[in-house]
Amino acid sequence: MHTKWNNLVCDGQDYGALFQNLYVELKQMARAKVSMERPGITLNATALVHEAWLRLEKSAPDEWRDRSQFFASAAEAMRRILVEAARRRAAVKRGSGQTPVALDGLEVEDRPDDRRLMEVNEVLDELAAEDPIKAAIVKMRVFCGLENEEIAAILEVNEKTVRRHWELAKVWLFRAIRGGN
């Protein structure tokens, strides 16, 4: 993947060193997100980073404008991967071609995390159309597990700004998901 920053020239690093640094940061993002998932998921941090990197390679611009653009794209790729995985798990939970089995006396554990993940994903494009900054923050928090200070560094804004946007985004998401938008 061509990972040259427009007007940045990689701070004098060669592309191998740049790749290493990006990989380390992406792996930290993925670890944070995977650590928040329920036990037993089949997607680990390494697999998430590699899948995201492959998707980034397919859709990468000739030059990345800056770190923010790169990490926003990485967050979007991770979002899509995690939503696809949640949908697959939901399909398996609903049967997905399996022969029916009597469930008398069995209790099936619900996966509220997957349901919430899909609900947020469904309304996120609407939020992005209305307020791209809030949508980017939601992607990085919900789908990458980043904290406010990490998001602030990526977006190059004050942490208080991220916190304020996150609080407003949570209200917007709640209303959108509950149908009160």
mmCIF file of C-alpha atoms in Angstrom, residues 50 94 110 146 148 171:
data_model
loop_
_atom_site.group_PDB
_atom_site.id
_atom_site.type_symbol
_atom_site.label_atom_id
_atom_site.label_comp_id
_atom_site.label_asym_id
_atom_site.label_seq_id
_atom_site.Cartn_x
_atom_site.Cartn_y
_atom_site.Cartn_z
ATOM 1 C CA HIS A 50 -4.576 -7.764 8.768
ATOM 2 C CA ARG A 94 -30.886 -17.584 14.067
ATOM 3 C CA ASP A 110 -28.413 -13.210 23.995
ATOM 4 C CA LEU A 146 -9.956 4.135 21.397
ATOM 5 C CA ASN A 148 -10.679 10.263 24.125
ATOM 6 C CA VAL A 171 -27.552 11.355 22.707
#
